[in-house]
Short mmCIF file of the C-alpha atoms (twelve columns), coordinates in Angstrom:
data_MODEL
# 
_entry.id   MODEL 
# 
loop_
_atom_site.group_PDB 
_atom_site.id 
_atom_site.type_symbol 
_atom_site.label_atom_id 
_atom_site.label_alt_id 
_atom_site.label_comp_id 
_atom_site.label_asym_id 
_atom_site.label_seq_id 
_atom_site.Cartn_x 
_atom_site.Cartn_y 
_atom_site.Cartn_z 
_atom_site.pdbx_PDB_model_num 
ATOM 1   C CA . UNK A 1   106.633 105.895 118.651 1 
ATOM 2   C CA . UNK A 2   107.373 109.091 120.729 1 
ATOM 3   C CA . UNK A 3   107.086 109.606 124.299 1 
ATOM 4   C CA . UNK A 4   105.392 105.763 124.521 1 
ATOM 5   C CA . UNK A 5   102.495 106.779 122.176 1 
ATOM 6   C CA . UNK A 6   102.129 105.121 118.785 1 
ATOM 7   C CA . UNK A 7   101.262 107.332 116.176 1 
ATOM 8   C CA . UNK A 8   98.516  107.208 114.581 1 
ATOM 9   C CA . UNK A 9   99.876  106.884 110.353 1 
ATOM 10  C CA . UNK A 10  97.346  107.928 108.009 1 
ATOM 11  C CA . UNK A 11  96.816  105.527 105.099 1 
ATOM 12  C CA . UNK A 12  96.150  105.866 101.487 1 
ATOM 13  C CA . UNK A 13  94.505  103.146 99.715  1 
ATOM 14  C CA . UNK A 14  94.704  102.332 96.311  1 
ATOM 15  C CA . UNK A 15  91.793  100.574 94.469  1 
ATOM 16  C CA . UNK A 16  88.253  100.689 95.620  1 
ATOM 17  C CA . UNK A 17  87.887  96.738  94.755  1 
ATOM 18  C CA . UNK A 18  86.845  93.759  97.380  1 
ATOM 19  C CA . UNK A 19  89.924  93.779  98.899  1 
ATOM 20  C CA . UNK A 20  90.002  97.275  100.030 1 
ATOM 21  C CA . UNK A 21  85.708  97.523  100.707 1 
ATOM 22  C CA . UNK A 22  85.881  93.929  102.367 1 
ATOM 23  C CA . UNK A 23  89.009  93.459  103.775 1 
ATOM 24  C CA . UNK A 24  91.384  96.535  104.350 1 
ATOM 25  C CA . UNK A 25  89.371  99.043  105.175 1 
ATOM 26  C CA . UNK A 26  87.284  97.454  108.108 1 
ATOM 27  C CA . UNK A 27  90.532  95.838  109.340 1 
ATOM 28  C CA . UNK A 28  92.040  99.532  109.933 1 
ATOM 29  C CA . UNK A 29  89.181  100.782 111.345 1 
ATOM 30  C CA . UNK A 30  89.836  98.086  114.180 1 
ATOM 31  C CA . UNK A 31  93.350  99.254  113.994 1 
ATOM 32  C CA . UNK A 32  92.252  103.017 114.329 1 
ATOM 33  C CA . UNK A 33  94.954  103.974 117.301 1 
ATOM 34  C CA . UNK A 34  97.331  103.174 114.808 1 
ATOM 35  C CA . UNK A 35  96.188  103.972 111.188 1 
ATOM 36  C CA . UNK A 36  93.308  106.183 109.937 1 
ATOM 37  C CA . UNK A 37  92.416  105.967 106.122 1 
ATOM 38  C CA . UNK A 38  92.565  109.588 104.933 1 
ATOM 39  C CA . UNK A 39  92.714  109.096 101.191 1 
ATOM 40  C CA . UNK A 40  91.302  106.061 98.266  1 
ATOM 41  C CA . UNK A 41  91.468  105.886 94.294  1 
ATOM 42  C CA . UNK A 42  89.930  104.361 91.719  1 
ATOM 43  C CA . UNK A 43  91.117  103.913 88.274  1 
ATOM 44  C CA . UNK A 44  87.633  105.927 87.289  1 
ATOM 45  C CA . UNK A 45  85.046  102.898 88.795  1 
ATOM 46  C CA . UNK A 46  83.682  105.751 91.234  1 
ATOM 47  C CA . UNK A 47  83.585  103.531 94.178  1 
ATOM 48  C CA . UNK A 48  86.655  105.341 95.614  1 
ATOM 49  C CA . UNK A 49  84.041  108.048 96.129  1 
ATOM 50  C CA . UNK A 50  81.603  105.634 98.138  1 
ATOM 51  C CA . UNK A 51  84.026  104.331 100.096 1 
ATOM 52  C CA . UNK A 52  85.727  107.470 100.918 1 
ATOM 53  C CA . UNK A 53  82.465  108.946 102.050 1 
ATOM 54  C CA . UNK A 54  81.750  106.830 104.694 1 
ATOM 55  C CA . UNK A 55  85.127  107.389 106.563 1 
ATOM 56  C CA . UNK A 56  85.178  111.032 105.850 1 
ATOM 57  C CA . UNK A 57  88.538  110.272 103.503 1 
ATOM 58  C CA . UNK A 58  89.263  112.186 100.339 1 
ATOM 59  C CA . UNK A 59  88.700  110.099 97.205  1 
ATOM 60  C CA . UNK A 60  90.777  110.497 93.414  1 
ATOM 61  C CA . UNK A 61  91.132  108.908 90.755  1 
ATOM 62  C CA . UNK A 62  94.448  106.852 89.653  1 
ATOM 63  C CA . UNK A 63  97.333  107.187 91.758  1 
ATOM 64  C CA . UNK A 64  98.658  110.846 91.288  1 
ATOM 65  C CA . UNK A 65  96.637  113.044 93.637  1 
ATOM 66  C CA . UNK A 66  96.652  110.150 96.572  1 
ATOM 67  C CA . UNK A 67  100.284 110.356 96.726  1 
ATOM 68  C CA . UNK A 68  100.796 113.855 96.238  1 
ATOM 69  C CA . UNK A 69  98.326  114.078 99.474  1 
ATOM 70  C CA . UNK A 70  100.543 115.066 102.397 1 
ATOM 71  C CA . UNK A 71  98.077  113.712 104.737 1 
ATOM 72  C CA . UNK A 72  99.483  109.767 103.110 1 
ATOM 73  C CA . UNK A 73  101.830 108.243 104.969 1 
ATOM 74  C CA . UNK A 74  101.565 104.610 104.326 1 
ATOM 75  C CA . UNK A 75  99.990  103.511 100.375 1 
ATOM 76  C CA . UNK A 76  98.181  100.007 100.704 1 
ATOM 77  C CA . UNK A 77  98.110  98.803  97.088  1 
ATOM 78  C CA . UNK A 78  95.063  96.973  96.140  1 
ATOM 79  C CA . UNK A 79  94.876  97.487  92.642  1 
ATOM 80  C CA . UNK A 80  95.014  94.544  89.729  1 
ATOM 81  C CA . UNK A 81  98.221  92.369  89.906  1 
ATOM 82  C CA . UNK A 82  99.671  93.513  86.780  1 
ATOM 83  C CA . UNK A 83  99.424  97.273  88.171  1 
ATOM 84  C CA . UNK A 84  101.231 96.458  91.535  1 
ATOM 85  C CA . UNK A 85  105.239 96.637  90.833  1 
ATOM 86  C CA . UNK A 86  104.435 100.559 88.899  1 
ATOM 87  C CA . UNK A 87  102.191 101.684 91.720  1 
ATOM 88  C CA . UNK A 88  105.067 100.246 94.423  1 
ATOM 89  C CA . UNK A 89  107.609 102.627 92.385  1 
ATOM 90  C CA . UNK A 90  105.296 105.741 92.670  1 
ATOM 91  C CA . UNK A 91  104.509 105.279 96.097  1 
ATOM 92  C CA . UNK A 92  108.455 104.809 97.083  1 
ATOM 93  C CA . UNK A 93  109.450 107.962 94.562  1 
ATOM 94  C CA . UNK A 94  106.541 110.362 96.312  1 
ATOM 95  C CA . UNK A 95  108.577 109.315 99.969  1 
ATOM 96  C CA . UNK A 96  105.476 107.926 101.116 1 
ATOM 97  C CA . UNK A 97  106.903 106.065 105.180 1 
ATOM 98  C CA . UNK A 98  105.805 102.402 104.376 1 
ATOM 99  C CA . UNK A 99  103.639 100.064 101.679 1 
ATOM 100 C CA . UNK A 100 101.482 97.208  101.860 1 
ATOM 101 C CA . UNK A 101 101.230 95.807  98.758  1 
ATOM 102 C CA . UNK A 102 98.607  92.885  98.051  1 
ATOM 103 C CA . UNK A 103 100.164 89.477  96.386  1 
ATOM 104 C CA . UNK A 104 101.078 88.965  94.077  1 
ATOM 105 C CA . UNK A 105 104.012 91.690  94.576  1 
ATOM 106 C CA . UNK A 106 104.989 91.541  90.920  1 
ATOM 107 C CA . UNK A 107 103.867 89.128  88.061  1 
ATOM 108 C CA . UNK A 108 107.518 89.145  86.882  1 
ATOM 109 C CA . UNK A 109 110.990 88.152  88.611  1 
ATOM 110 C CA . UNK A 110 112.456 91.489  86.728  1 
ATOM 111 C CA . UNK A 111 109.811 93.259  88.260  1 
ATOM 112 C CA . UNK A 112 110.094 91.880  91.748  1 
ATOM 113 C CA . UNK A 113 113.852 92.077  91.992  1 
ATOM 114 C CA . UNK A 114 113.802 96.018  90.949  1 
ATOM 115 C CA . UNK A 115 111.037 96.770  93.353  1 
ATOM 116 C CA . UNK A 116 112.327 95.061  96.331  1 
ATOM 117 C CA . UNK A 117 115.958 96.382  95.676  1 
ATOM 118 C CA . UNK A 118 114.275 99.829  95.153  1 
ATOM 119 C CA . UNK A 119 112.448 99.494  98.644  1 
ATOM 120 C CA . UNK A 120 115.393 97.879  100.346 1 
ATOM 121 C CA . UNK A 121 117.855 100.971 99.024  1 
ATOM 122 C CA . UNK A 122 115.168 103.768 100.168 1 
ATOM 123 C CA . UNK A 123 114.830 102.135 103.350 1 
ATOM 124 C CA . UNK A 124 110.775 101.889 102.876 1 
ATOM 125 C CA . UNK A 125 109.312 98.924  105.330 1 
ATOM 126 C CA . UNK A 126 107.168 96.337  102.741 1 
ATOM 127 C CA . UNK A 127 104.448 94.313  103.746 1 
ATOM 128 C CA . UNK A 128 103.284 91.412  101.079 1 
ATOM 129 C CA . UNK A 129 99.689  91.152  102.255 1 
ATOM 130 C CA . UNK A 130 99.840  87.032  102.419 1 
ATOM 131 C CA . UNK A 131 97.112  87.066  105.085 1 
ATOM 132 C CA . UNK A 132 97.211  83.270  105.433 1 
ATOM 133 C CA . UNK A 133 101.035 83.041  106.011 1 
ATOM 134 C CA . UNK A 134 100.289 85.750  108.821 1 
ATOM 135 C CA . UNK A 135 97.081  83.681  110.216 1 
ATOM 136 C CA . UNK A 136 98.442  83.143  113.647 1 
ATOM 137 C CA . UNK A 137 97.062  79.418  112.994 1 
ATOM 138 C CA . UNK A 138 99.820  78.903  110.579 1 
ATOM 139 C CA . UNK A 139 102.265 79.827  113.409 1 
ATOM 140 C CA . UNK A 140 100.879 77.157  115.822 1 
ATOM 141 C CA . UNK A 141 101.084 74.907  112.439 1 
ATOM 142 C CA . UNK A 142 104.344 75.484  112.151 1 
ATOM 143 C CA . UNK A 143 105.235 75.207  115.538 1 
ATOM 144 C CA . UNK A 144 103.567 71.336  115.370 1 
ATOM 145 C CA . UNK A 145 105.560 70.441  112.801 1 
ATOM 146 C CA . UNK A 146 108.484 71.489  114.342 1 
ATOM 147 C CA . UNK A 147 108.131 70.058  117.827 1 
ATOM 148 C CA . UNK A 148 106.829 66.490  115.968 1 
ATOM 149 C CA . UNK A 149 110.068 66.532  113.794 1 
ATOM 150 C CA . UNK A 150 108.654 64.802  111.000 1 
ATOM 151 C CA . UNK A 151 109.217 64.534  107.713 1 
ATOM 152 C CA . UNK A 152 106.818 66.051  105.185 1 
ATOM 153 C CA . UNK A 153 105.870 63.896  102.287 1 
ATOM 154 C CA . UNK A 154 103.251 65.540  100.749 1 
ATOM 155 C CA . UNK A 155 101.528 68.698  100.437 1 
ATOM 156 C CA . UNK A 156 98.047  70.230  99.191  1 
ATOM 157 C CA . UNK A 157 96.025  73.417  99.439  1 
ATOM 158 C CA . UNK A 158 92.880  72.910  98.176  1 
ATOM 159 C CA . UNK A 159 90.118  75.675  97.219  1 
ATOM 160 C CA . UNK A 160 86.759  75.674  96.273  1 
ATOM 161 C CA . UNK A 161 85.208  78.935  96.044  1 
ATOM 162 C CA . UNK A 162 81.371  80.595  94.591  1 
ATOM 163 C CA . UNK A 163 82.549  82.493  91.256  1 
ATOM 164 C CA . UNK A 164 84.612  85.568  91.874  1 
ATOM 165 C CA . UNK A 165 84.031  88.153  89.290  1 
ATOM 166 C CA . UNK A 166 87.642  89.426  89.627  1 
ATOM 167 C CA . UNK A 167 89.350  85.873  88.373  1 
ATOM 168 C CA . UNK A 168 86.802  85.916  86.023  1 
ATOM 169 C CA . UNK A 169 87.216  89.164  84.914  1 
ATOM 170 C CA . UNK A 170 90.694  88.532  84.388  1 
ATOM 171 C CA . UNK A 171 90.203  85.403  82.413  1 
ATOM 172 C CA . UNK A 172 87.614  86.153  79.723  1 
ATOM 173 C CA . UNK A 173 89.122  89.524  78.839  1 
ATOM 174 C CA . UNK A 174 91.628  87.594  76.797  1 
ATOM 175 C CA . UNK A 175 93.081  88.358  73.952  1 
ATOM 176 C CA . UNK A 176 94.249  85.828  71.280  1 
ATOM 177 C CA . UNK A 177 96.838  85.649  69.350  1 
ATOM 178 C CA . UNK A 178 95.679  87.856  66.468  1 
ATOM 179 C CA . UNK A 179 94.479  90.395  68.985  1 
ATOM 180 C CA . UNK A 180 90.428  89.900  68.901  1 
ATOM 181 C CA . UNK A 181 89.785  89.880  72.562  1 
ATOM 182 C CA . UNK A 182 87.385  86.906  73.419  1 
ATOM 183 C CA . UNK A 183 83.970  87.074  74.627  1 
ATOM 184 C CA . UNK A 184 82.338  84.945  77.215  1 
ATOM 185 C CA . UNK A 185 84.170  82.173  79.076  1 
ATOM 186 C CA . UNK A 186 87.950  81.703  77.813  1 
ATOM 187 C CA . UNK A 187 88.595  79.029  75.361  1 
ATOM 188 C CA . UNK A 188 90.366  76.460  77.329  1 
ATOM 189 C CA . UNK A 189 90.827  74.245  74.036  1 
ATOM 190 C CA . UNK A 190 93.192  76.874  73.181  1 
ATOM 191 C CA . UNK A 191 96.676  75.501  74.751  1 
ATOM 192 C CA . UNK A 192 97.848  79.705  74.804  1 
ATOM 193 C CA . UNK A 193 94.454  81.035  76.606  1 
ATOM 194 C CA . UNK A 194 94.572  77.870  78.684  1 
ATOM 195 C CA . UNK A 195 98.384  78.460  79.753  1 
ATOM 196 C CA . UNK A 196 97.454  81.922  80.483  1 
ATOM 197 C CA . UNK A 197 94.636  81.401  82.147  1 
ATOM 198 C CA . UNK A 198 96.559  78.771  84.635  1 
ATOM 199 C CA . UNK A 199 99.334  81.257  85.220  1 
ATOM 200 C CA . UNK A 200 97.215  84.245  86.176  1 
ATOM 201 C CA . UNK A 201 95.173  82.266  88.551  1 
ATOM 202 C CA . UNK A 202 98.677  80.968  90.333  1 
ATOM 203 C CA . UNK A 203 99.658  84.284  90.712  1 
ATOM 204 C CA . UNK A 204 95.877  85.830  91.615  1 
ATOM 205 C CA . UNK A 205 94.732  82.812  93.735  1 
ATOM 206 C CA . UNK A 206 97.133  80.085  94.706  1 
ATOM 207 C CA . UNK A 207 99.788  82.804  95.422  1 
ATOM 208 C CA . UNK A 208 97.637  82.893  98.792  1 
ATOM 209 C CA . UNK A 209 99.418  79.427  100.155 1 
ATOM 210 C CA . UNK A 210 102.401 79.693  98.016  1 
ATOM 211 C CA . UNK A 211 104.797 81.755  101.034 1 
ATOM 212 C CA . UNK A 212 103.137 79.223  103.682 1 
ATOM 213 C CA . UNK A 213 104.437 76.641  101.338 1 
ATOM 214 C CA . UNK A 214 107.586 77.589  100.473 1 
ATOM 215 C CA . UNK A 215 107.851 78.106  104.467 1 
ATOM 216 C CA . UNK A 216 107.769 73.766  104.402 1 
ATOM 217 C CA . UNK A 217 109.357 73.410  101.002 1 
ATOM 218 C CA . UNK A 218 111.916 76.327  99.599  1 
ATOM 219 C CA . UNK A 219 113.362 75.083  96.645  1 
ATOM 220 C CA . UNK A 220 111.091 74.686  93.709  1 
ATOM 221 C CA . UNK A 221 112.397 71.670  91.437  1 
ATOM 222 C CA . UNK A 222 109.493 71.373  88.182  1 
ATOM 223 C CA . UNK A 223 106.060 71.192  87.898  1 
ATOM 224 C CA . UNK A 224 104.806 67.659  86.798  1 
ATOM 225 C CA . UNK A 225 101.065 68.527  85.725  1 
ATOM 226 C CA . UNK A 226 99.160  71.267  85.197  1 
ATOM 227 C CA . UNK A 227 95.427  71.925  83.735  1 
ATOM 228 C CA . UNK A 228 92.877  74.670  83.698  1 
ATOM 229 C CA . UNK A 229 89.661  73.109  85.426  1 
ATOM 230 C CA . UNK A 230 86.474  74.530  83.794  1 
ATOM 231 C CA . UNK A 231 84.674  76.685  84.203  1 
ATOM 232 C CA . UNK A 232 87.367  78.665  85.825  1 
ATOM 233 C CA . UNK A 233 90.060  77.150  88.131  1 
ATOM 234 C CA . UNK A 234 93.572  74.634  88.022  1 
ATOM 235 C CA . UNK A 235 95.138  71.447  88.730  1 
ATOM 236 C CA . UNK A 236 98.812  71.999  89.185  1 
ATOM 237 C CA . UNK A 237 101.289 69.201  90.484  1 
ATOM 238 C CA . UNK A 238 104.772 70.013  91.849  1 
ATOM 239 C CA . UNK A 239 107.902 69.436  93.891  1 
ATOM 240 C CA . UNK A 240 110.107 71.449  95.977  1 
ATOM 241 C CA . UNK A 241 112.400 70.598  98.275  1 
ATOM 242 C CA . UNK A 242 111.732 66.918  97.278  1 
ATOM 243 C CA . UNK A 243 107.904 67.351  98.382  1 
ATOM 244 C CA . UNK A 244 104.781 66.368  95.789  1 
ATOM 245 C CA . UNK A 245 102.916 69.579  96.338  1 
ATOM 246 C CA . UNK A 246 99.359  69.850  94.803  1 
ATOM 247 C CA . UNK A 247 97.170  72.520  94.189  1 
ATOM 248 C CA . UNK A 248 93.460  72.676  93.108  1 
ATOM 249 C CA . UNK A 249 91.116  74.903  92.827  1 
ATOM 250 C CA . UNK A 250 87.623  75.619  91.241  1 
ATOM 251 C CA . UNK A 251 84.546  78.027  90.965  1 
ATOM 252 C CA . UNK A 252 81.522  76.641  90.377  1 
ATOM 253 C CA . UNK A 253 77.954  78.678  90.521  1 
ATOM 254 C CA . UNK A 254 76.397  75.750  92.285  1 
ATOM 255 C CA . UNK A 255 79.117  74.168  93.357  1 
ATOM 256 C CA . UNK A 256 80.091  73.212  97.125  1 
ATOM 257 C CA . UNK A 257 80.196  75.120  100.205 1 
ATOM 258 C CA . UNK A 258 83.341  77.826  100.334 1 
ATOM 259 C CA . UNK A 259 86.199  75.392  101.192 1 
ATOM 260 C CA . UNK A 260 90.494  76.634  101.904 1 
ATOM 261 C CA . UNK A 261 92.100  73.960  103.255 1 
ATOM 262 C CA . UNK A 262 95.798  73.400  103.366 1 
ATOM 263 C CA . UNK A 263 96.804  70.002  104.355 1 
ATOM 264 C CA . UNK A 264 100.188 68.764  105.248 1 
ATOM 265 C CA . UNK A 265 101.210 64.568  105.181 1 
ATOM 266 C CA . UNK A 266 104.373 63.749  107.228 1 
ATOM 267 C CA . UNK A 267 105.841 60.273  108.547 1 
ATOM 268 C CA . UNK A 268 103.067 60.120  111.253 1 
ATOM 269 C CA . UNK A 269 100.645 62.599  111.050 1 
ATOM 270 C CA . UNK A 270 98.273  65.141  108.972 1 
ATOM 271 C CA . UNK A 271 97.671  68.463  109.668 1 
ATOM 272 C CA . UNK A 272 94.663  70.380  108.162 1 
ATOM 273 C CA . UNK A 273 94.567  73.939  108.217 1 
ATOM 274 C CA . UNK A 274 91.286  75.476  107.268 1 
ATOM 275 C CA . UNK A 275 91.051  79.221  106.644 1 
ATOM 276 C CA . UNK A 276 88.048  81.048  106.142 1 
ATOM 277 C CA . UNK A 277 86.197  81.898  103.015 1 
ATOM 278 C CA . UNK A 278 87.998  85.108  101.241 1 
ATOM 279 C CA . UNK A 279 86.393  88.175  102.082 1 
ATOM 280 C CA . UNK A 280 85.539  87.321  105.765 1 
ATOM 281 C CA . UNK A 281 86.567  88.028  108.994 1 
ATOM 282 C CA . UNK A 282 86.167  85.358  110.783 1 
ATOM 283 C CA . UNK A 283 88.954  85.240  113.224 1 
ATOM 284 C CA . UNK A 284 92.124  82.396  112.412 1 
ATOM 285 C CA . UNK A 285 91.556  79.453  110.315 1 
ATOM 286 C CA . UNK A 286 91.094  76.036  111.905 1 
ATOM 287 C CA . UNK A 287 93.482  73.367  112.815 1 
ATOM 288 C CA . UNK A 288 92.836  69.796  112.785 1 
ATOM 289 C CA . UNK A 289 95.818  67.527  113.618 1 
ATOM 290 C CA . UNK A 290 94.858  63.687  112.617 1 
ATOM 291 C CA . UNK A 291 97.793  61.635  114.389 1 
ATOM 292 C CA . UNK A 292 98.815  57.925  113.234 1 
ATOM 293 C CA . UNK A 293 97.702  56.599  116.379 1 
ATOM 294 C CA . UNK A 294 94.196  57.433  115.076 1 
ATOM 295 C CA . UNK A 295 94.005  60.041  117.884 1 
ATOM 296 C CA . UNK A 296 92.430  63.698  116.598 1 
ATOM 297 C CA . UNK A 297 93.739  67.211  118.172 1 
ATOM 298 C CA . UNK A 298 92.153  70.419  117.557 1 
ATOM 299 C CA . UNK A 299 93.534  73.715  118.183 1 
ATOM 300 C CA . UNK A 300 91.755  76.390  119.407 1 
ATOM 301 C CA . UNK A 301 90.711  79.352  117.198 1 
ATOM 302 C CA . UNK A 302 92.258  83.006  117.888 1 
ATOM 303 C CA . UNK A 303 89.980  86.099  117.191 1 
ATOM 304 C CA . UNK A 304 92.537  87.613  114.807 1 
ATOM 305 C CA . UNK A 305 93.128  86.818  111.451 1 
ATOM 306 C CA . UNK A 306 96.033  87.153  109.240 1 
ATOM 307 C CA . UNK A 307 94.379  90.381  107.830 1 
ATOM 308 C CA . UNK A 308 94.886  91.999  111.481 1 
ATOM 309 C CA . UNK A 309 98.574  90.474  111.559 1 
ATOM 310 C CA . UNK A 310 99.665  91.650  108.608 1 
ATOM 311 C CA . UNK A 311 98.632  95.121  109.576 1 
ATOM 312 C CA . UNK A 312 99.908  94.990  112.809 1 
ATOM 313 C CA . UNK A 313 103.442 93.619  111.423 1 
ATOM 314 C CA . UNK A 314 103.152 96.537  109.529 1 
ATOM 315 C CA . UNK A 315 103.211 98.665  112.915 1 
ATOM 316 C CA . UNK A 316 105.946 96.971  113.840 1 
ATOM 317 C CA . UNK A 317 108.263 98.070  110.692 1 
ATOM 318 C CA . UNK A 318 106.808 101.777 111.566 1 
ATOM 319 C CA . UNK A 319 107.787 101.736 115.299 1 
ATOM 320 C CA . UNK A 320 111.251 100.237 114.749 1 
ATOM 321 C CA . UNK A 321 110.070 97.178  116.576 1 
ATOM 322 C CA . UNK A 322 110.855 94.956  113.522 1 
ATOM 323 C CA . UNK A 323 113.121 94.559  110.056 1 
ATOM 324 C CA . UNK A 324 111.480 94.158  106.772 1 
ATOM 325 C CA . UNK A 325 113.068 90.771  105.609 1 
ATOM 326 C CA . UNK A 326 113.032 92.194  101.785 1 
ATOM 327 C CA . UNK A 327 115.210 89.329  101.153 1 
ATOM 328 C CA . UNK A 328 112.376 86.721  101.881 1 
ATOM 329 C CA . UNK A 329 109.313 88.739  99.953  1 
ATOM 330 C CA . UNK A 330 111.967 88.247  96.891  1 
ATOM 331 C CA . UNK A 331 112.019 84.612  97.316  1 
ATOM 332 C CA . UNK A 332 108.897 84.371  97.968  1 
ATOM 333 C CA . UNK A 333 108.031 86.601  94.859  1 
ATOM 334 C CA . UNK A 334 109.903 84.447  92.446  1 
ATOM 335 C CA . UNK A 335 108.974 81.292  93.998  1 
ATOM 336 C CA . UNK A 336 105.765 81.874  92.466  1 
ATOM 337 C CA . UNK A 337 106.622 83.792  89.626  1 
ATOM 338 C CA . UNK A 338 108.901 80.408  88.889  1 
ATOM 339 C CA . UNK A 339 105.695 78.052  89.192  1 
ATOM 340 C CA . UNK A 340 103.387 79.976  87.155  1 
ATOM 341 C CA . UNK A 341 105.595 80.559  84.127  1 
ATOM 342 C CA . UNK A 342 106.721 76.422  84.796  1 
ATOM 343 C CA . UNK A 343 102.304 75.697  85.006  1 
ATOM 344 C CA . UNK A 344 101.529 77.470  81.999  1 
ATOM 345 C CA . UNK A 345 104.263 76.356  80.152  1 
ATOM 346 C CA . UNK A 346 103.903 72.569  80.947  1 
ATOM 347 C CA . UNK A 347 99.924  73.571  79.914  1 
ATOM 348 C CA . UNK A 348 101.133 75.167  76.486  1 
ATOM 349 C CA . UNK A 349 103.257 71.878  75.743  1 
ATOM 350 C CA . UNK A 350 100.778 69.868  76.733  1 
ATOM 351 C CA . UNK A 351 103.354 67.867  78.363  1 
ATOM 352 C CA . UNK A 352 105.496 67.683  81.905  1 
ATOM 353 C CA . UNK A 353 108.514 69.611  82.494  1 
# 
């Protein structure tokens, strides 16, 4: 910031999915006195072209020309999971100022450690776009639990979603073990497909409560159950930090409203935290506090939502007005990297770990 004026950082965005159309790009336009999105790509999709064209942006294809675009500043990675932890090393070899980087950060712990060390040694600022641990909600959550100082016995996040053709992209493109990929809906009788399955929806759709929960619970112990639900979706029982977690999660065509609750048990209360449906703005989640008693509190809602924050945080890191705590997006990386290798393995043996 120079003279008292924030500068305005023009923004390259890679991958022209949901999360970019939906989410990113109409956040920064109500962020436009601080970024401007100058440049998107597309791994050859054109709808970097369609989305570019609206904004007046310049639109590529894979990764090369967006960060050779002097005009980029800060890279927001939206790509495919598996894609993230190369695209972070481009972006921090072309000397690009800052990255956002949608979870997960890395599918691997390898991968996560090299990237964040390569960030942390450049100096780069890092955003992990976890927009429900940034949900100011989850702040006033926290700040509950704190002032109550109770213990935490239990906790579950809880998701039940319309079908998402990304996750189910990503699961019926399979390939067994022979190499014939599969057709239609995965095989879930097949204890490999079914393990993988599990772990890439961890890491592609539980991975958005995961930091939030290692926030209450940091040190994963085992994972007692697991199971793919069909037609697409997961049962996983765990503890950390001596606290049953449980996650569940499910896509059905005509299944039940859009529901993302994460609910927290302690010694004399429980605290429901309700975020949005993905893909809208909708201001924070809702908070629901159901004390022993039998007294009910609500909390008001804010306007902003975690996509905002984690933008704005962003800023912050750009300005100087903040420290990227690289140290914490590791944890938090292999925190989940831990519980989705631990899911699909206990899945594979058909047995706890």
């Amino acid at each position: 910031m120079a003279g008292g004026v924030a500068m305005v950082w023009g923004v390259g965005v890679i991958g022209a999915g949901p999360g970019a159309s939906a989410l990113h790009l109409p956040t920064l336009d109500r962020l436009a006195e601080r970024f401007s999105v100058v440049h998107v790509s597309d791994s050859g999709s054109g709808r970097a072209a369609s989305l570019a064209s609206r904004i007046g942006a310049a639109a590529s294809v894979g990764t090369s020309a967006l960060l050779a675009d002097p005009a980029v500043e800060v890279v927001a990675i939206c790509s495919p999971p598996d894609q993230h932890a190369a695209q972070v090393r481009a972006a921090v070899g072309a000397g690009v100022r800052a990255i956002l980087c949608e979870k997960p950060l890395a599918t691997t712990a390898s991968d996560a450690a090299e990237i964040v060390e390569t960030c942390m040694d450049a100096g780069i600022p890092l955003v992990v776009a976890t927009n429900h641990l940034y949900d100011p909600a989850w702040a006033r959550a926290k700040r509950h639990l704190v002032s109550r100082q109770s213990s935490i016995r239990a906790v579950s996040a809880s998701v039940a979603l319309p079908p998402n053709g990304r996750f189910h992209a990503a699961v019926t493109e399979l390939l067994d073990a022979g190499g014939t990929r599969r057709g239609g809906a995965p095989d879930l009788a097949d204890p490999d497909v079914a393990a993988s399955v599990v772990r890439q929806l961890v890491l592609g759709l539980a991975i958005h409560d995961l930091p939030a929960i290692r926030d209450l619970a940091p040190e994963f112990e085992r994972v007692d159950f697991a199971a793919p639900l069909p037609p697409i979706g997961y049962a996983v029982g765990f503890r950390s930090g001596g606290i049953s977690i449980l996650l569940t999660a499910v896509m059905l065509p005509d299944g039940p409203d859009p529901l993302w609750r994460l609910t927290v048990d302690t010694d004399d209360d429980r605290l429901d935290v309700e975020f949005p449906p993905a893909f809208v703005h909708a201001g924070s989640a809702d908070i629901r506090v159901r004390l022993g008693e039998g007294r009910t509190t609500t909390y008001r809602r804010d306007r902003a939502d975690g996509y905002l924050a984690e933008w704005l945080a962003l800023a912050d890191l750009l300005d100087g007005a903040a420290t990227t705590e690289y140290h914490e997006l590791l944890d938090d990386a292999l925190f989940a990297i831990a519980l989705a290798d631990a899911a699909a393995e206990a899945v594979r043996s058909g047995a706890s770990t």
